[in-house]
mmCIF file of C-alpha atoms in Angstrom:
data_model
loop_
_atom_site.group_PDB
_atom_site.id
_atom_site.type_symbol
_atom_site.label_atom_id
_atom_site.label_comp_id
_atom_site.label_asym_id
_atom_site.label_seq_id
_atom_site.Cartn_x
_atom_site.Cartn_y
_atom_site.Cartn_z
ATOM 1 C CA LYS A 46 -0.063 -0.046 0.029
ATOM 2 C CA ALA A 47 1.255 3.453 -0.770
ATOM 3 C CA GLY A 48 1.807 5.532 2.199
ATOM 4 C CA VAL A 49 0.682 9.115 2.914
ATOM 5 C CA THR A 50 1.961 11.457 0.501
ATOM 6 C CA GLN A 51 2.002 15.491 0.855
ATOM 7 C CA THR A 52 2.782 17.913 -1.602
ATOM 8 C CA PRO A 53 4.751 20.185 -1.938
ATOM 9 C CA ARG A 54 7.589 19.029 0.266
ATOM 10 C CA TYR A 55 8.837 22.506 0.410
ATOM 11 C CA LEU A 56 7.497 25.856 -0.024
ATOM 12 C CA ILE A 57 8.665 29.402 0.458
ATOM 13 C CA LYS A 58 6.197 32.237 0.757
ATOM 14 C CA THR A 59 6.186 35.757 1.788
ATOM 15 C CA ARG A 60 4.370 37.639 4.524
ATOM 16 C CA GLY A 61 0.879 38.208 3.872
ATOM 17 C CA GLN A 62 0.471 35.608 0.991
ATOM 18 C CA GLN A 63 -1.619 32.494 1.178
ATOM 19 C CA VAL A 64 -0.580 28.906 0.809
ATOM 20 C CA THR A 65 -2.432 25.544 0.129
ATOM 21 C CA LEU A 66 -1.054 22.158 1.256
ATOM 22 C CA SER A 67 -2.143 18.915 0.096
ATOM 23 C CA CYS A 68 -2.424 15.294 1.596
ATOM 24 C CA SER A 69 -3.300 12.108 0.305
ATOM 25 C CA PRO A 70 -4.089 9.546 2.741
ATOM 26 C CA ILE A 71 -3.392 5.787 2.671
ATOM 27 C CA SER A 72 -6.174 4.168 0.570
ATOM 28 C CA GLY A 73 -9.052 3.247 2.685
ATOM 29 C CA HIS A 74 -8.215 5.795 5.486
ATOM 30 C CA ARG A 75 -11.134 8.217 5.957
ATOM 31 C CA SER A 76 -9.582 10.221 8.948
ATOM 32 C CA VAL A 77 -7.116 12.924 8.004
ATOM 33 C CA SER A 78 -5.413 15.002 10.788
ATOM 34 C CA TRP A 79 -3.067 18.097 10.148
ATOM 35 C CA TYR A 80 -0.219 18.905 12.549
ATOM 36 C CA GLN A 81 2.243 21.812 12.923
ATOM 37 C CA GLN A 82 5.807 21.133 13.971
ATOM 38 C CA THR A 83 7.974 23.713 15.408
ATOM 39 C CA PRO A 84 11.108 23.456 17.130
ATOM 40 C CA GLY A 85 9.720 25.286 20.240
ATOM 41 C CA GLN A 86 6.283 23.719 20.353
ATOM 42 C CA GLY A 87 6.624 20.185 19.137
ATOM 43 C CA LEU A 88 3.765 18.716 17.333
ATOM 44 C CA GLN A 89 0.410 20.827 17.650
ATOM 45 C CA PHE A 90 -2.932 19.668 16.319
ATOM 46 C CA LEU A 91 -4.449 21.656 13.857
ATOM 47 C CA PHE A 92 -7.561 19.684 12.545
ATOM 48 C CA GLU A 93 -9.114 16.375 11.814
ATOM 49 C CA TYR A 94 -11.283 15.744 8.937
ATOM 50 C CA PHE A 95 -13.445 12.603 8.684
ATOM 51 C CA SER A 96 -15.743 11.724 5.755
ATOM 52 C CA GLU A 97 -15.519 15.280 4.598
ATOM 53 C CA THR A 98 -16.586 16.919 7.653
ATOM 54 C CA GLN A 99 -14.159 18.727 10.404
ATOM 55 C CA ARG A 100 -14.596 16.360 13.426
ATOM 56 C CA ASN A 101 -12.004 18.108 15.843
ATOM 57 C CA LYS A 102 -9.959 21.441 15.807
ATOM 58 C CA GLY A 103 -7.103 22.622 17.672
ATOM 59 C CA ASN A 104 -6.125 26.185 19.082
ATOM 60 C CA PHE A 105 -5.280 28.098 15.912
ATOM 61 C CA PRO A 106 -6.341 31.131 14.450
ATOM 62 C CA GLY A 107 -9.120 31.061 11.568
ATOM 63 C CA ARG A 108 -6.311 32.031 9.063
ATOM 64 C CA PHE A 109 -5.775 28.376 9.301
ATOM 65 C CA SER A 110 -8.525 26.127 7.304
ATOM 66 C CA GLY A 111 -8.955 22.922 5.750
ATOM 67 C CA ARG A 112 -11.250 20.640 3.756
ATOM 68 C CA GLN A 113 -11.514 17.117 2.685
ATOM 69 C CA PHE A 114 -12.747 15.591 -0.418
ATOM 70 C CA SER A 115 -14.926 12.539 -1.160
ATOM 71 C CA ASN A 116 -11.921 10.606 -2.018
ATOM 72 C CA SER A 117 -10.612 11.429 1.533
ATOM 73 C CA ARG A 118 -7.636 13.644 0.153
ATOM 74 C CA SER A 119 -7.501 16.857 2.276
ATOM 75 C CA GLU A 120 -6.098 20.219 1.877
ATOM 76 C CA MET A 121 -5.073 22.840 4.392
ATOM 77 C CA ASN A 122 -4.971 26.402 3.620
ATOM 78 C CA VAL A 123 -3.297 29.163 5.520
ATOM 79 C CA SER A 124 -4.311 32.905 4.605
ATOM 80 C CA THR A 125 -2.331 36.135 5.467
ATOM 81 C CA LEU A 126 0.799 34.190 6.247
ATOM 82 C CA GLU A 127 3.009 35.467 9.228
ATOM 83 C CA LEU A 128 6.803 34.614 10.081
ATOM 84 C CA GLY A 129 5.382 32.486 12.675
ATOM 85 C CA ASP A 130 3.620 30.060 10.443
ATOM 86 C CA SER A 131 6.975 28.796 9.578
ATOM 87 C CA ALA A 132 6.989 24.998 10.320
ATOM 88 C CA LEU A 133 6.788 21.627 9.070
ATOM 89 C CA TYR A 134 2.960 20.721 8.484
ATOM 90 C CA LEU A 135 2.521 16.928 8.908
ATOM 91 C CA CYS A 136 -0.704 15.111 7.701
ATOM 92 C CA ALA A 137 -1.577 11.629 9.135
ATOM 93 C CA SER A 138 -4.059 9.289 8.103
ATOM 94 C CA SER A 139 -5.672 6.454 9.899
ATOM 95 C CA LEU A 140 -9.118 4.258 9.382
ATOM 96 C CA GLU A 141 -11.315 5.899 11.631
ATOM 97 C CA GLY A 142 -9.778 8.041 14.185
ATOM 98 C CA ALA A 143 -6.977 9.178 16.791
ATOM 99 C CA THR A 144 -7.037 5.713 18.816
ATOM 100 C CA ASP A 145 -6.504 3.889 15.493
ATOM 101 C CA THR A 146 -2.777 4.138 14.491
ATOM 102 C CA GLN A 147 -1.919 7.200 12.683
ATOM 103 C CA TYR A 148 0.454 7.016 9.765
ATOM 104 C CA PHE A 149 2.268 10.339 8.894
ATOM 105 C CA GLY A 150 3.411 11.663 5.577
ATOM 106 C CA PRO A 151 6.854 13.304 5.501
ATOM 107 C CA GLY A 152 5.482 16.759 5.797
ATOM 108 C CA THR A 153 5.362 20.111 4.028
ATOM 109 C CA ARG A 154 8.362 22.462 4.917
ATOM 110 C CA LEU A 155 7.003 25.867 4.755
ATOM 111 C CA THR A 156 9.038 29.083 5.101
ATOM 112 C CA VAL A 157 7.582 32.402 5.393
ATOM 113 C CA LEU A 158 9.884 35.346 4.676
ATOM 114 C CA ASP B 37 -1.011 24.589 29.195
ATOM 115 C CA GLN B 38 1.139 21.820 28.042
ATOM 116 C CA GLN B 39 -0.932 18.507 29.021
ATOM 117 C CA VAL B 40 1.870 16.037 27.507
ATOM 118 C CA LYS B 41 5.480 16.962 28.832
ATOM 119 C CA GLN B 42 8.815 15.375 28.005
ATOM 120 C CA ASN B 43 10.804 17.036 30.299
ATOM 121 C CA SER B 44 14.261 16.044 28.836
ATOM 122 C CA PRO B 45 15.065 17.350 25.477
ATOM 123 C CA SER B 46 17.911 14.679 24.645
ATOM 124 C CA LEU B 47 19.372 11.734 25.938
ATOM 125 C CA SER B 48 22.655 9.713 25.106
ATOM 126 C CA VAL B 49 22.967 6.099 25.642
ATOM 127 C CA GLN B 50 25.799 3.731 24.545
ATOM 128 C CA GLU B 51 24.745 0.703 22.012
ATOM 129 C CA GLY B 52 23.586 -2.275 24.129
ATOM 130 C CA ARG B 53 22.319 -0.351 27.082
ATOM 131 C CA ILE B 54 18.820 0.557 28.214
ATOM 132 C CA SER B 55 17.381 3.550 27.029
ATOM 133 C CA ILE B 56 14.595 5.255 29.181
ATOM 134 C CA LEU B 57 12.369 8.000 27.910
ATOM 135 C CA ASN B 58 9.878 9.572 30.171
ATOM 136 C CA CYS B 59 6.619 11.348 29.691
ATOM 137 C CA ASP B 60 4.273 12.893 32.123
ATOM 138 C CA TYR B 61 0.610 13.981 31.498
ATOM 139 C CA THR B 62 -1.728 16.467 33.323
ATOM 140 C CA ASN B 63 -5.047 15.515 31.971
ATOM 141 C CA SER B 64 -6.641 12.583 34.047
ATOM 142 C CA MET B 65 -9.139 12.025 30.952
ATOM 143 C CA PHE B 66 -6.381 10.798 28.938
ATOM 144 C CA ASP B 67 -6.638 6.908 28.624
ATOM 145 C CA TYR B 68 -4.681 6.104 25.513
ATOM 146 C CA PHE B 69 -1.128 6.499 25.226
ATOM 147 C CA LEU B 70 1.379 6.207 22.386
ATOM 148 C CA TRP B 71 5.004 6.725 21.246
ATOM 149 C CA TYR B 72 6.118 7.657 17.960
ATOM 150 C CA LYS B 73 9.567 8.090 16.414
ATOM 151 C CA LYS B 74 10.608 10.566 14.031
ATOM 152 C CA TYR B 75 13.798 10.478 11.770
ATOM 153 C CA PRO B 76 14.889 13.844 10.005
ATOM 154 C CA ALA B 77 12.884 14.672 6.919
ATOM 155 C CA GLU B 78 10.308 12.159 7.694
ATOM 156 C CA GLY B 79 7.067 11.847 9.467
ATOM 157 C CA PRO B 80 6.643 10.256 12.865
ATOM 158 C CA THR B 81 6.167 6.599 12.777
ATOM 159 C CA PHE B 82 3.991 4.913 15.204
ATOM 160 C CA LEU B 83 5.905 2.772 17.505
ATOM 161 C CA ILE B 84 4.202 1.363 20.347
ATOM 162 C CA SER B 85 0.789 2.100 22.566
ATOM 163 C CA ILE B 86 -0.617 1.291 25.560
ATOM 164 C CA SER B 87 -4.467 1.628 27.059
ATOM 165 C CA SER B 88 -5.199 2.788 30.623
ATOM 166 C CA ILE B 89 -6.463 -0.696 31.525
ATOM 167 C CA LYS B 90 -2.765 -1.884 31.402
ATOM 168 C CA ASP B 91 0.330 -0.967 32.859
ATOM 169 C CA LYS B 92 2.914 -2.583 30.443
ATOM 170 C CA ASN B 93 2.960 -3.247 26.870
ATOM 171 C CA GLU B 94 5.797 -4.950 25.165
ATOM 172 C CA ASP B 95 6.839 -5.238 21.377
ATOM 173 C CA GLY B 96 10.151 -6.878 20.600
ATOM 174 C CA ARG B 97 12.845 -4.377 22.206
ATOM 175 C CA PHE B 98 10.475 -1.599 23.212
ATOM 176 C CA THR B 99 8.251 -1.722 26.426
ATOM 177 C CA VAL B 100 5.993 0.982 27.711
ATOM 178 C CA PHE B 101 5.170 1.416 31.160
ATOM 179 C CA LEU B 102 2.046 3.437 32.414
ATOM 180 C CA ASN B 103 1.867 4.672 36.106
ATOM 181 C CA LYS B 104 -1.721 6.092 36.104
ATOM 182 C CA SER B 105 -1.378 7.406 39.734
ATOM 183 C CA ALA B 106 1.676 9.401 38.906
ATOM 184 C CA LYS B 107 0.350 10.441 35.400
ATOM 185 C CA HIS B 108 3.756 8.925 33.929
ATOM 186 C CA LEU B 109 4.733 6.765 31.105
ATOM 187 C CA SER B 110 7.957 5.807 30.118
ATOM 188 C CA LEU B 111 9.283 3.819 27.138
ATOM 189 C CA HIS B 112 12.134 1.426 27.394
ATOM 190 C CA ILE B 113 14.510 0.196 24.541
ATOM 191 C CA VAL B 114 16.413 -2.819 25.277
ATOM 192 C CA PRO B 115 18.996 -3.362 23.882
ATOM 193 C CA SER B 116 19.576 0.293 22.285
ATOM 194 C CA GLN B 117 20.981 0.113 18.740
ATOM 195 C CA PRO B 118 22.564 2.862 16.655
ATOM 196 C CA GLY B 119 19.536 2.940 14.308
ATOM 197 C CA ASP B 120 17.314 3.715 17.230
ATOM 198 C CA SER B 121 18.742 7.344 17.239
ATOM 199 C CA ALA B 122 15.679 9.471 16.466
ATOM 200 C CA VAL B 123 13.401 12.073 18.134
ATOM 201 C CA TYR B 124 10.855 10.119 20.109
ATOM 202 C CA PHE B 125 7.337 11.755 21.021
ATOM 203 C CA CYS B 126 4.862 10.856 23.594
ATOM 204 C CA ALA B 127 1.263 11.181 22.755
ATOM 205 C CA ALA B 128 -2.041 10.742 24.579
ATOM 206 C CA SER B 129 -5.830 10.955 23.775
ATOM 207 C CA THR B 130 -9.008 10.127 25.272
ATOM 208 C CA GLN B 131 -11.117 6.936 23.699
ATOM 209 C CA GLY B 132 -13.900 7.237 21.506
ATOM 210 C CA GLY B 133 -12.215 7.138 18.033
ATOM 211 C CA SER B 134 -12.703 10.741 17.580
ATOM 212 C CA GLU B 135 -10.319 12.724 19.943
ATOM 213 C CA LYS B 136 -7.357 14.430 18.772
ATOM 214 C CA LEU B 137 -3.672 13.429 19.703
ATOM 215 C CA VAL B 138 -1.833 15.580 22.277
ATOM 216 C CA PHE B 139 1.730 15.188 21.623
ATOM 217 C CA GLY B 140 4.764 16.105 23.871
ATOM 218 C CA LYS B 141 7.647 18.118 22.454
ATOM 219 C CA GLY B 142 9.848 15.222 21.901
ATOM 220 C CA THR B 143 13.198 13.854 23.275
ATOM 221 C CA LYS B 144 16.055 13.331 20.909
ATOM 222 C CA LEU B 145 17.773 10.093 21.411
ATOM 223 C CA THR B 146 21.391 9.414 20.480
ATOM 224 C CA VAL B 147 22.690 5.844 20.683
ATOM 225 C CA ASN B 148 26.481 5.751 20.313
ATOM 226 C CA PRO B 149 28.265 2.887 18.894
#
């Protein structure tokens, strides 16, 4: 089975711009979660989508949004980028939810200049 | 408020010895715990988990111990191998299949040959 794929792997943007990151889960997985990893904060939960619906949301501002398509692929959007948004964004998929094993993608490294 | 804490940012051990990674949590509602391992430029990979109804779970060289009264868990790796060198994340969630994972900030383990 193919693993979780994330595109692009690296991205450089400037402050004020917006960005869209993509995640393709493992085939058959219906839950997709997004995390932000920074050196100071570790992995922080952004949101989880299940069957095209946002099921859980972390403590991030409304500039961070996401969606899930009928094929379970998910996108994450960050608008009005700030320098502090520079991070590794990880996507994880699982069959049903958090207590199932989550399989992570390699991440998208976003740098905001 | 950090609900899952890994107080040691780094740990160095000799090959063949035991590695003990520690994790503390504050939320008494957590009843499912996981350890993930992360190599540079890769996403975290699931290592081992434990439910709160158990106090120990073993998988090969990896054993996780849970002390609910102390709200503490630990990961033991015996014997440690150079390939175990990675960042280890502790994570916790509540049962139900729809709750988010809360991660610690990670401990960087270095196993010296």
